[in-house]
């Protein structure tokens, strides 16, 4: 049986450009530097047990990342969040470490925040117009799936939507984390055709919190 | 990172190349910094960060009080386009500040095909690319690295070249720049004149070159008592020299993502085609004890799971077994793999590989360089077919099924029989596998690779002609037709890149015109085959009235003044002439352990020690 430890961490600023695979290697090295002995797989090419809850795309920030690691029996995990944070690149900070009680598959909702930037002058009621768009009964977007592109209605998979501001719009919403997995790009994809004039010139998003099916915080 | 920069990063591949922020990057307080240095590597982040020289110089320069060294790499095509359209100039990765405001911009140049990247990076910085167009308000543009053993092709663009090891001389250059900065009215000319007195420094503007009617060099004329030749600098004691144990750990995959140890510099072998083996003489080693402790420290501090033992010929390290034992006992329980590139094809190598690769088994690669014993004697590569096959037998018996063999086509005196010899050698290796492989289920994978021989300065073959692109391709076809087994894969490198490399490697300062023209027509990242286009170069040569064949394909007269005679590596021309003669007779030259051949390089040690005693 693997002795598991769950790390909660944020990935912001310059670190948002570290890809998922590179992040795994970066974490592995930092854990080694921190003196944490990892459990390795058997076989021809042994690798440590490291698993990330929902791989984050490049360019997206997060304050609520989760990673499970398998520990060898003699691991030093005292004060791990502080020690490990001091051994990581800029923008990666470990906020908690604990023994996991729940499975990643219990994660259902993801709260995200974002800032939408517009280069041209926009109407004063832009935030309201955006709210209206995301209050529609049927919000069809085209999404990449295993079977190629397909149209899905995201309205049941997005809730508690908020848009505020004028020239720069702040956004907050809870979106489906798994089955289907939605990301900010899927949400922004709703701003096409007749809504294209509402689409920002640039937008930056961040994951804020994870929830289970009953909208309780997931740890 | 401001919004404009983030918008750019959203549009490019691998944005982590351009952000900095890695673990152990060095950030200094600008209010207590007098001299800012941009250490530019003229290739991508993944290539540059794999370079040990960069890590050594970064550590040494940042070790100086009130001096801050930052890293700069060549942007990929997509990033360059975004930077130019947004008006973003080249910046230091650590601070994000434009490097045109720095005091020194330093290039590490290790490959001729990166010359256009040097020009492009200067231009992207907003600095005039030509030295003659810059005054003392511009950063001092300096260059070091193995290409500076023939600095001439870049001499229109670079103010100052460092010849040889950079560890000691960089401090002297920075001290001079610091002194010069105090005098508000001092000129670039005065700074350069003073710099030419630093040992191992070559200032191209302090020399005039005259030419003969046939295009060869008539004379090199030093001005203002500039030294002739400029003798390379060496670090005489590697044990006490700086080793970057506590160095940057990148947050993205590199070409070589691992901790590295430098076992020794130089090479005892005298392979006649090899530039590094000659320019890095004499051999200087680190002690086994130093290496074991440096290796453990580097692994502990970085968290890497691989340690590479680097040198020009790792099998020649005197205490290799002891070194490996010392490292394995620490590495194995921690699942850390040792990697030993540059092993000779002898039995000892395979036994060693079996011993060190208990964690993960990598492939085996050997470089016989030539297919026949006759030609291997010509190049002084003292490897016999018997040695190679014995080694392969041990490897196959030990469970390896995959072997890579490297060769060059176009070595001096090569005949079609020598080329067919490559195929015969590969078949003999395959036959050995059939006889001795422990596990034949997965099949054998024997890979033969060839590249086109590029004659290099400061080698016994510096006078030789390169074979033409067409002739290389003919030889490739001959070899391809001679390979008759499916188990053998044959790959060949593009001869076009090798041709341009050959022009630049033995070029003179008249090539500056062509470099600029090639860069202007779009040549950059030429070391990447997907970016390289021969027509950038042929057009550039034509527009400057330069015949590339004069540089690449012409055999030099043995009394010709060579462009790189401005630089001395410590080995005299007579030595190279004798070696060339010996190559034609197929005579073996002993290695440094068997007996001294009086190449002259060891006198540099005395010179270095005298300097320390001053």
mmCIF file of N, CA, C and O in Angstrom, chain B residues 93-130:
data_model
loop_
_atom_site.group_PDB
_atom_site.id
_atom_site.type_symbol
_atom_site.label_atom_id
_atom_site.label_comp_id
_atom_site.label_asym_id
_atom_site.label_seq_id
_atom_site.Cartn_x
_atom_site.Cartn_y
_atom_site.Cartn_z
ATOM 1 N N UNK B 93 16.498 37.721 -18.561
ATOM 2 C CA UNK B 93 15.415 36.889 -18.013
ATOM 3 C C UNK B 93 15.161 37.193 -16.541
ATOM 4 O O UNK B 93 14.047 37.082 -16.063
ATOM 5 N N UNK B 94 16.217 37.569 -15.804
ATOM 6 C CA UNK B 94 16.061 37.782 -14.363
ATOM 7 C C UNK B 94 15.282 39.048 -14.057
ATOM 8 O O UNK B 94 14.381 39.055 -13.237
ATOM 9 N N UNK B 95 15.648 40.176 -14.711
ATOM 10 C CA UNK B 95 15.032 41.461 -14.370
ATOM 11 C C UNK B 95 13.943 41.869 -15.346
ATOM 12 O O UNK B 95 13.096 42.698 -15.023
ATOM 13 N N UNK B 96 13.985 41.350 -16.559
ATOM 14 C CA UNK B 96 13.075 41.818 -17.596
ATOM 15 C C UNK B 96 13.507 43.148 -18.197
ATOM 16 O O UNK B 96 12.821 43.694 -19.057
ATOM 17 N N UNK B 97 14.659 43.668 -17.772
ATOM 18 C CA UNK B 97 15.139 44.961 -18.283
ATOM 19 C C UNK B 97 15.801 44.797 -19.650
ATOM 20 O O UNK B 97 16.452 43.780 -19.907
ATOM 21 N N UNK B 98 15.676 45.824 -20.513
ATOM 22 C CA UNK B 98 16.325 45.744 -21.831
ATOM 23 C C UNK B 98 17.847 45.665 -21.710
ATOM 24 O O UNK B 98 18.455 46.445 -20.957
ATOM 25 N N UNK B 99 18.469 44.772 -22.457
ATOM 26 C CA UNK B 99 19.918 44.590 -22.301
ATOM 27 C C UNK B 99 20.712 45.690 -23.001
ATOM 28 O O UNK B 99 21.912 45.804 -22.790
ATOM 29 N N UNK B 100 20.050 46.514 -23.810
ATOM 30 C CA UNK B 100 20.783 47.632 -24.425
ATOM 31 C C UNK B 100 21.271 48.605 -23.350
ATOM 32 O O UNK B 100 22.181 49.388 -23.595
ATOM 33 N N UNK B 101 20.679 48.564 -22.148
ATOM 34 C CA UNK B 101 21.126 49.431 -21.055
ATOM 35 C C UNK B 101 22.226 48.791 -20.215
ATOM 36 O O UNK B 101 22.700 49.394 -19.259
ATOM 37 N N UNK B 102 22.601 47.576 -20.539
ATOM 38 C CA UNK B 102 23.613 46.886 -19.731
ATOM 39 C C UNK B 102 25.005 47.387 -20.112
ATOM 40 O O UNK B 102 25.179 48.060 -21.126
ATOM 41 N N UNK B 103 26.016 47.039 -19.304
ATOM 42 C CA UNK B 103 27.392 47.469 -19.583
ATOM 43 C C UNK B 103 28.091 46.506 -20.534
ATOM 44 O O UNK B 103 28.897 46.911 -21.357
ATOM 45 N N UNK B 104 27.798 45.230 -20.369
ATOM 46 C CA UNK B 104 28.453 44.213 -21.198
ATOM 47 C C UNK B 104 27.399 43.252 -21.746
ATOM 48 O O UNK B 104 26.529 42.792 -21.002
ATOM 49 N N UNK B 105 27.480 43.000 -23.043
ATOM 50 C CA UNK B 105 26.683 41.923 -23.627
ATOM 51 C C UNK B 105 27.680 40.871 -24.094
ATOM 52 O O UNK B 105 28.555 41.148 -24.908
ATOM 53 N N UNK B 106 27.566 39.681 -23.521
ATOM 54 C CA UNK B 106 28.559 38.640 -23.762
ATOM 55 C C UNK B 106 27.904 37.459 -24.474
ATOM 56 O O UNK B 106 26.839 37.009 -24.067
ATOM 57 N N UNK B 107 28.525 36.980 -25.529
ATOM 58 C CA UNK B 107 27.993 35.836 -26.257
ATOM 59 C C UNK B 107 28.865 34.608 -26.024
ATOM 60 O O UNK B 107 30.092 34.693 -26.081
ATOM 61 N N UNK B 108 28.226 33.478 -25.814
ATOM 62 C CA UNK B 108 28.929 32.210 -25.723
ATOM 63 C C UNK B 108 28.727 31.501 -27.058
ATOM 64 O O UNK B 108 27.628 31.064 -27.364
ATOM 65 N N UNK B 109 29.783 31.437 -27.868
ATOM 66 C CA UNK B 109 29.612 30.945 -29.238
ATOM 67 C C UNK B 109 30.337 29.608 -29.412
ATOM 68 O O UNK B 109 31.565 29.534 -29.392
ATOM 69 N N UNK B 110 29.553 28.549 -29.551
ATOM 70 C CA UNK B 110 30.130 27.221 -29.640
ATOM 71 C C UNK B 110 29.864 26.525 -30.966
ATOM 72 O O UNK B 110 30.314 25.402 -31.189
ATOM 73 N N UNK B 111 29.104 27.184 -31.853
ATOM 74 C CA UNK B 111 28.745 26.526 -33.102
ATOM 75 C C UNK B 111 28.623 27.600 -34.175
ATOM 76 O O UNK B 111 27.935 28.601 -33.990
ATOM 77 N N UNK B 112 29.277 27.373 -35.306
ATOM 78 C CA UNK B 112 29.319 28.377 -36.376
ATOM 79 C C UNK B 112 27.920 28.739 -36.871
ATOM 80 O O UNK B 112 27.676 29.875 -37.268
ATOM 81 N N UNK B 113 27.005 27.755 -36.853
ATOM 82 C CA UNK B 113 25.669 28.045 -37.375
ATOM 83 C C UNK B 113 24.838 28.898 -36.421
ATOM 84 O O UNK B 113 23.683 29.195 -36.698
ATOM 85 N N UNK B 114 25.419 29.311 -35.316
ATOM 86 C CA UNK B 114 24.686 30.242 -34.450
ATOM 87 C C UNK B 114 25.129 31.689 -34.670
ATOM 88 O O UNK B 114 24.646 32.586 -33.988
ATOM 89 N N UNK B 115 26.030 31.923 -35.643
ATOM 90 C CA UNK B 115 26.522 33.292 -35.860
ATOM 91 C C UNK B 115 25.399 34.262 -36.210
ATOM 92 O O UNK B 115 25.385 35.399 -35.752
ATOM 93 N N UNK B 116 24.445 33.816 -37.039
ATOM 94 C CA UNK B 116 23.360 34.742 -37.400
ATOM 95 C C UNK B 116 22.481 35.044 -36.188
ATOM 96 O O UNK B 116 21.876 36.114 -36.117
ATOM 97 N N UNK B 117 22.423 34.114 -35.227
ATOM 98 C CA UNK B 117 21.663 34.400 -34.002
ATOM 99 C C UNK B 117 22.330 35.512 -33.204
ATOM 100 O O UNK B 117 21.664 36.289 -32.536
ATOM 101 N N UNK B 118 23.665 35.568 -33.261
ATOM 102 C CA UNK B 118 24.385 36.636 -32.563
ATOM 103 C C UNK B 118 23.952 37.982 -33.151
ATOM 104 O O UNK B 118 23.589 38.911 -32.417
ATOM 105 N N UNK B 119 23.958 38.073 -34.476
ATOM 106 C CA UNK B 119 23.559 39.324 -35.134
ATOM 107 C C UNK B 119 22.103 39.657 -34.814
ATOM 108 O O UNK B 119 21.750 40.794 -34.515
ATOM 109 N N UNK B 120 21.274 38.625 -34.868
ATOM 110 C CA UNK B 120 19.850 38.848 -34.625
ATOM 111 C C UNK B 120 19.582 39.311 -33.198
ATOM 112 O O UNK B 120 18.756 40.178 -32.963
ATOM 113 N N UNK B 121 20.322 38.732 -32.248
ATOM 114 C CA UNK B 121 20.113 39.118 -30.846
ATOM 115 C C UNK B 121 20.595 40.554 -30.609
ATOM 116 O O UNK B 121 19.977 41.303 -29.853
ATOM 117 N N UNK B 122 21.688 40.934 -31.257
ATOM 118 C CA UNK B 122 22.139 42.326 -31.136
ATOM 119 C C UNK B 122 21.064 43.252 -31.688
ATOM 120 O O UNK B 122 20.698 44.255 -31.065
ATOM 121 N N UNK B 123 20.549 42.907 -32.849
ATOM 122 C CA UNK B 123 19.526 43.742 -33.479
ATOM 123 C C UNK B 123 18.252 43.802 -32.636
ATOM 124 O O UNK B 123 17.673 44.865 -32.456
ATOM 125 N N UNK B 124 17.851 42.661 -32.098
ATOM 126 C CA UNK B 124 16.647 42.630 -31.255
ATOM 127 C C UNK B 124 16.836 43.444 -29.970
ATOM 128 O O UNK B 124 15.867 43.872 -29.361
ATOM 129 N N UNK B 125 18.102 43.637 -29.586
ATOM 130 C CA UNK B 125 18.388 44.439 -28.394
ATOM 131 C C UNK B 125 18.304 45.924 -28.703
ATOM 132 O O UNK B 125 18.307 46.743 -27.799
ATOM 133 N N UNK B 126 18.316 46.257 -29.989
ATOM 134 C CA UNK B 126 18.340 47.663 -30.365
ATOM 135 C C UNK B 126 19.752 48.213 -30.390
ATOM 136 O O UNK B 126 19.962 49.430 -30.377
ATOM 137 N N UNK B 127 20.753 47.331 -30.429
ATOM 138 C CA UNK B 127 22.159 47.742 -30.482
ATOM 139 C C UNK B 127 22.610 47.655 -31.947
ATOM 140 O O UNK B 127 22.198 46.730 -32.661
ATOM 141 N N UNK B 128 23.443 48.608 -32.395
ATOM 142 C CA UNK B 128 24.003 48.511 -33.742
ATOM 143 C C UNK B 128 24.772 47.209 -33.865
ATOM 144 O O UNK B 128 25.598 46.888 -33.010
ATOM 145 N N UNK B 129 24.546 46.494 -34.947
ATOM 146 C CA UNK B 129 25.200 45.181 -35.025
ATOM 147 C C UNK B 129 26.687 45.300 -35.319
ATOM 148 O O UNK B 129 27.471 44.454 -34.908
ATOM 149 N N UNK B 130 27.127 46.355 -36.010
ATOM 150 C CA UNK B 130 28.546 46.490 -36.364
ATOM 151 C C UNK B 130 29.313 47.286 -35.308
ATOM 152 O O UNK B 130 28.885 48.362 -34.896
#
